[in-house]
Structures are given as structure tokens and as C-alpha cells.
Amino acid sequence: MGSPPMIDGAFARWLADRAGQALVEVRAELGFADAGALKAAGDKTSHELIRAELAKWRPADAVLSEEDADSRQVGGVDPAGRLTADRVWIIDPLDGTREFSEAGRSDWAVHVALWARDAPTSHGLVAAAVGLPAQHRVLATDQPPPYPPMTLAAATGAGERTIRLAASRSRPPAFLTELAADVGAELVPMGSAGAKIAAVVTGEVDAYIHAGGQYEWDSAAPVAVATATGLHASRIDGSALKYNGTDPRLPDLLVCRKDLANRLLAALQRHSVA
């Protein structure tokens, strides 16, 4: 197959694409009769492929992965050495296992991000890719998408434009429903976190707000792509997102068009998200 690109952003794109192709093959081979088996096979296949390629092509770098218990240790224990490493790959091999296991759904993703200690960005992410295999595309920082246009609803709504908010397709949190009513927004049901943020990047929706508890691998790659595109990304109190922390939990975030950030942050202060 030859060597992958050596520049980190292009390498992240290559790696997310390779893992995505493998996941598509797992889906085709196993089918959808046993959702549990398909989820497990997808997680395992993508994780092992990504770890093998990182070990081969980036052997000096540390890894934080949802599927690697050693890399997720907290409380001062750091068997993977990521807390002292200068470069850490933050990986979600399969974001949206539920959607992956359902026939016809394309709102699942592969996340590959690189955190660097000497990064010029506040979040520390210097390269990333979000693979959307069932949508036949990869969004990455090496060639970031253009800043998204306003959604159709936002551009043509009567009076003050309607904001489209990506939301859980099964259980949107009560605070988000209340916030949407407050700002006159429309909730758009979607699957994985990566697919939701990708939809903001491409302009399908205007914003994604999450406050129900996540980990760094849920948002690192899509946040890096979103900020490379020029979008706003922060905690819901407006503070900066930080990665490669001792505790990998990163419970909330806001990704949106920059012109909506102040309005949405103000609305978030008016609604309890505890």
C-alpha cells in the first residue's frame, strides 16, 4: 500500500479513511442481524487498525483511545505515558456504535486527533480528521472545509433567523429543548457527536451543544476540524476546551457559527444544565 503522508494533518486524514473503509467492510460482512456483535467487531477492528498504524508510523507518540484502558487511567496513574508525552493521538475508533449497527444510517464517525504540548492553539490540537465512512467523506485540518454558509432555515426565516441545533435523535436533554424555545431554534435529530459537529462544519446545522457528559475522544477531532474551519468551539461557560488532561472527561461543549456564539452562551447561562 506504500507509506502514508508524513505531514500530521494528511496522516490523520489517511488514518481516518483507512479505519473507515475497514468499518464499512465489517458492516458488509456481518450485516445487521446481531447489533451487539456488529458494534463489538467495529470497535475492535477500527481500534486495532489505528493502533497498529500509529505504532508503525508514529512510534514515539502516546495515544489516548476510548478502547485502550491504560491510556484512560486517572488519579496519578499513567501507564501509557501520555501525561508527560509531547505528542498524544486522541482517538475514537468508532463514534456512534448505535448508528453504526443500524442499517441505512450514516451518522457515525471515526475520530483521529493529535495534541501537542507546544501547540499554538488553546486546545492544543494541531492535526485531526473526522471520517464519515457511510457518507464517503473525510473532514480534516490539512484541507479544512470553507466556513459554512447559513443554513436554509437560518437564511430565509421570517424576522430573526431560525437557528438549527443538532440534537440527540433519541433523548434530547430537557435543557436543550428549553434553550431552543428560548432562542427560537429548531432541533435537528442526529446520531454521533462527530456527525453532529461535522454537520456544523458543513453548514447543515448552525450549532451543537452538549452537556450530558463526554470524554476527550468524543470531541477532539471534530473540534480541531471545526476551529480550523473558523467556527467557535468552547465549554458551555465560554471557557477554552482543554485536551490531554489527567482526567479525560470533558463533559460539555458548544460548537457553532461565530456570529451565534454570544447569543447561545448567554442562553446557556439562563438554563440549568446540571
PDB file of N, CA and C in Angstrom, residues 3 11 29 39 42 89 100 103 108 126 129 136 154 164-165 188 195 199-200 204 206 208 217 226 233 244 259:
ATOM      1  N   SER A   3       3.796   4.005   1.790  1.00  0.00           N
ATOM      2  CA  SER A   3       3.859   4.805   3.014  1.00  0.00           C
ATOM      3  C   SER A   3       2.746   5.843   3.035  1.00  0.00           C
ATOM      4  N   PHE A  11      -1.683  12.749   7.427  1.00  0.00           N
ATOM      5  CA  PHE A  11      -1.616  11.415   8.035  1.00  0.00           C
ATOM      6  C   PHE A  11      -2.909  11.108   8.780  1.00  0.00           C
ATOM      7  N   GLU A  29     -19.774  -7.397   5.835  1.00  0.00           N
ATOM      8  CA  GLU A  29     -19.517  -8.805   6.124  1.00  0.00           C
ATOM      9  C   GLU A  29     -20.478  -9.372   7.156  1.00  0.00           C
ATOM     10  N   LYS A  39     -21.396  -4.079  16.694  1.00  0.00           N
ATOM     11  CA  LYS A  39     -20.758  -2.996  17.449  1.00  0.00           C
ATOM     12  C   LYS A  39     -19.379  -3.427  17.948  1.00  0.00           C
ATOM     13  N   GLY A  42     -16.893  -3.788  15.106  1.00  0.00           N
ATOM     14  CA  GLY A  42     -16.493  -2.483  14.580  1.00  0.00           C
ATOM     15  C   GLY A  42     -15.490  -1.799  15.480  1.00  0.00           C
ATOM     16  N   TRP A  89      -1.947  11.199  20.407  1.00  0.00           N
ATOM     17  CA  TRP A  89      -3.060  10.988  19.482  1.00  0.00           C
ATOM     18  C   TRP A  89      -4.305  10.653  20.291  1.00  0.00           C
ATOM     19  N   PHE A 100     -23.896   2.941  13.828  1.00  0.00           N
ATOM     20  CA  PHE A 100     -23.119   2.003  13.012  1.00  0.00           C
ATOM     21  C   PHE A 100     -23.843   0.669  12.880  1.00  0.00           C
ATOM     22  N   ALA A 103     -28.936  -0.481   9.992  1.00  0.00           N
ATOM     23  CA  ALA A 103     -28.886  -0.414   8.530  1.00  0.00           C
ATOM     24  C   ALA A 103     -29.378   0.940   8.035  1.00  0.00           C
ATOM     25  N   TRP A 108     -22.381   8.202  11.814  1.00  0.00           N
ATOM     26  CA  TRP A 108     -21.360   7.664  12.706  1.00  0.00           C
ATOM     27  C   TRP A 108     -20.002   8.047  12.121  1.00  0.00           C
ATOM     28  N   VAL A 126      -3.342  19.993  17.027  1.00  0.00           N
ATOM     29  CA  VAL A 126      -2.589  20.520  15.885  1.00  0.00           C
ATOM     30  C   VAL A 126      -2.914  19.823  14.564  1.00  0.00           C
ATOM     31  N   ALA A 129      -8.679  14.555  11.896  1.00  0.00           N
ATOM     32  CA  ALA A 129      -9.587  14.171  10.816  1.00  0.00           C
ATOM     33  C   ALA A 129     -10.810  13.496  11.419  1.00  0.00           C
ATOM     34  N   HIS A 136     -19.062   8.808   2.697  1.00  0.00           N
ATOM     35  CA  HIS A 136     -17.981   8.842   1.693  1.00  0.00           C
ATOM     36  C   HIS A 136     -17.195  10.150   1.747  1.00  0.00           C
ATOM     37  N   ALA A 154     -32.003  29.268   8.538  1.00  0.00           N
ATOM     38  CA  ALA A 154     -31.466  30.493   9.123  1.00  0.00           C
ATOM     39  C   ALA A 154     -31.500  31.646   8.133  1.00  0.00           C
ATOM     40  N   ARG A 164     -30.639  26.299  13.696  1.00  0.00           N
ATOM     41  CA  ARG A 164     -30.795  24.841  13.688  1.00  0.00           C
ATOM     42  C   ARG A 164     -29.743  24.239  14.619  1.00  0.00           C
ATOM     43  N   LEU A 165     -30.227  23.514  15.646  1.00  0.00           N
ATOM     44  CA  LEU A 165     -29.355  22.904  16.639  1.00  0.00           C
ATOM     45  C   LEU A 165     -29.337  21.390  16.467  1.00  0.00           C
ATOM     46  N   VAL A 188     -32.541  19.464  15.394  1.00  0.00           N
ATOM     47  CA  VAL A 188     -32.363  18.562  14.259  1.00  0.00           C
ATOM     48  C   VAL A 188     -31.756  17.264  14.785  1.00  0.00           C
ATOM     49  N   ALA A 195     -20.684  13.233  13.982  1.00  0.00           N
ATOM     50  CA  ALA A 195     -21.601  13.571  12.895  1.00  0.00           C
ATOM     51  C   ALA A 195     -22.285  14.901  13.148  1.00  0.00           C
ATOM     52  N   ALA A 199     -21.790  18.267  10.891  1.00  0.00           N
ATOM     53  CA  ALA A 199     -22.927  18.964  10.293  1.00  0.00           C
ATOM     54  C   ALA A 199     -22.831  20.476  10.506  1.00  0.00           C
ATOM     55  N   VAL A 200     -22.228  20.893  11.628  1.00  0.00           N
ATOM     56  CA  VAL A 200     -21.982  22.330  11.824  1.00  0.00           C
ATOM     57  C   VAL A 200     -20.903  22.800  10.853  1.00  0.00           C
ATOM     58  N   GLU A 204     -24.923  22.208   7.596  1.00  0.00           N
ATOM     59  CA  GLU A 204     -26.239  21.555   7.651  1.00  0.00           C
ATOM     60  C   GLU A 204     -27.027  22.011   8.868  1.00  0.00           C
ATOM     61  N   ASP A 206     -26.507  24.882  12.492  1.00  0.00           N
ATOM     62  CA  ASP A 206     -25.767  26.069  12.930  1.00  0.00           C
ATOM     63  C   ASP A 206     -24.964  25.860  14.199  1.00  0.00           C
ATOM     64  N   TYR A 208     -24.018  22.919  17.735  1.00  0.00           N
ATOM     65  CA  TYR A 208     -24.149  21.691  18.511  1.00  0.00           C
ATOM     66  C   TYR A 208     -23.788  22.030  19.948  1.00  0.00           C
ATOM     67  N   TRP A 217     -12.043  12.024  23.642  1.00  0.00           N
ATOM     68  CA  TRP A 217     -12.078  11.409  22.311  1.00  0.00           C
ATOM     69  C   TRP A 217     -13.393  11.662  21.581  1.00  0.00           C
ATOM     70  N   ALA A 226     -13.387  21.823  13.290  1.00  0.00           N
ATOM     71  CA  ALA A 226     -14.292  22.970  13.367  1.00  0.00           C
ATOM     72  C   ALA A 226     -13.526  24.277  13.546  1.00  0.00           C
ATOM     73  N   ALA A 233     -15.626  27.144  19.168  1.00  0.00           N
ATOM     74  CA  ALA A 233     -15.716  25.937  19.985  1.00  0.00           C
ATOM     75  C   ALA A 233     -15.237  26.273  21.390  1.00  0.00           C
ATOM     76  N   ASN A 244      -5.891  16.293  26.627  1.00  0.00           N
ATOM     77  CA  ASN A 244      -4.834  15.524  27.289  1.00  0.00           C
ATOM     78  C   ASN A 244      -4.741  15.886  28.763  1.00  0.00           C
ATOM     79  N   ASP A 259     -20.949  33.987  14.663  1.00  0.00           N
ATOM     80  CA  ASP A 259     -21.934  35.038  14.873  1.00  0.00           C
ATOM     81  C   ASP A 259     -23.036  34.634  15.850  1.00  0.00           C
TER      82      ASP A 259
END
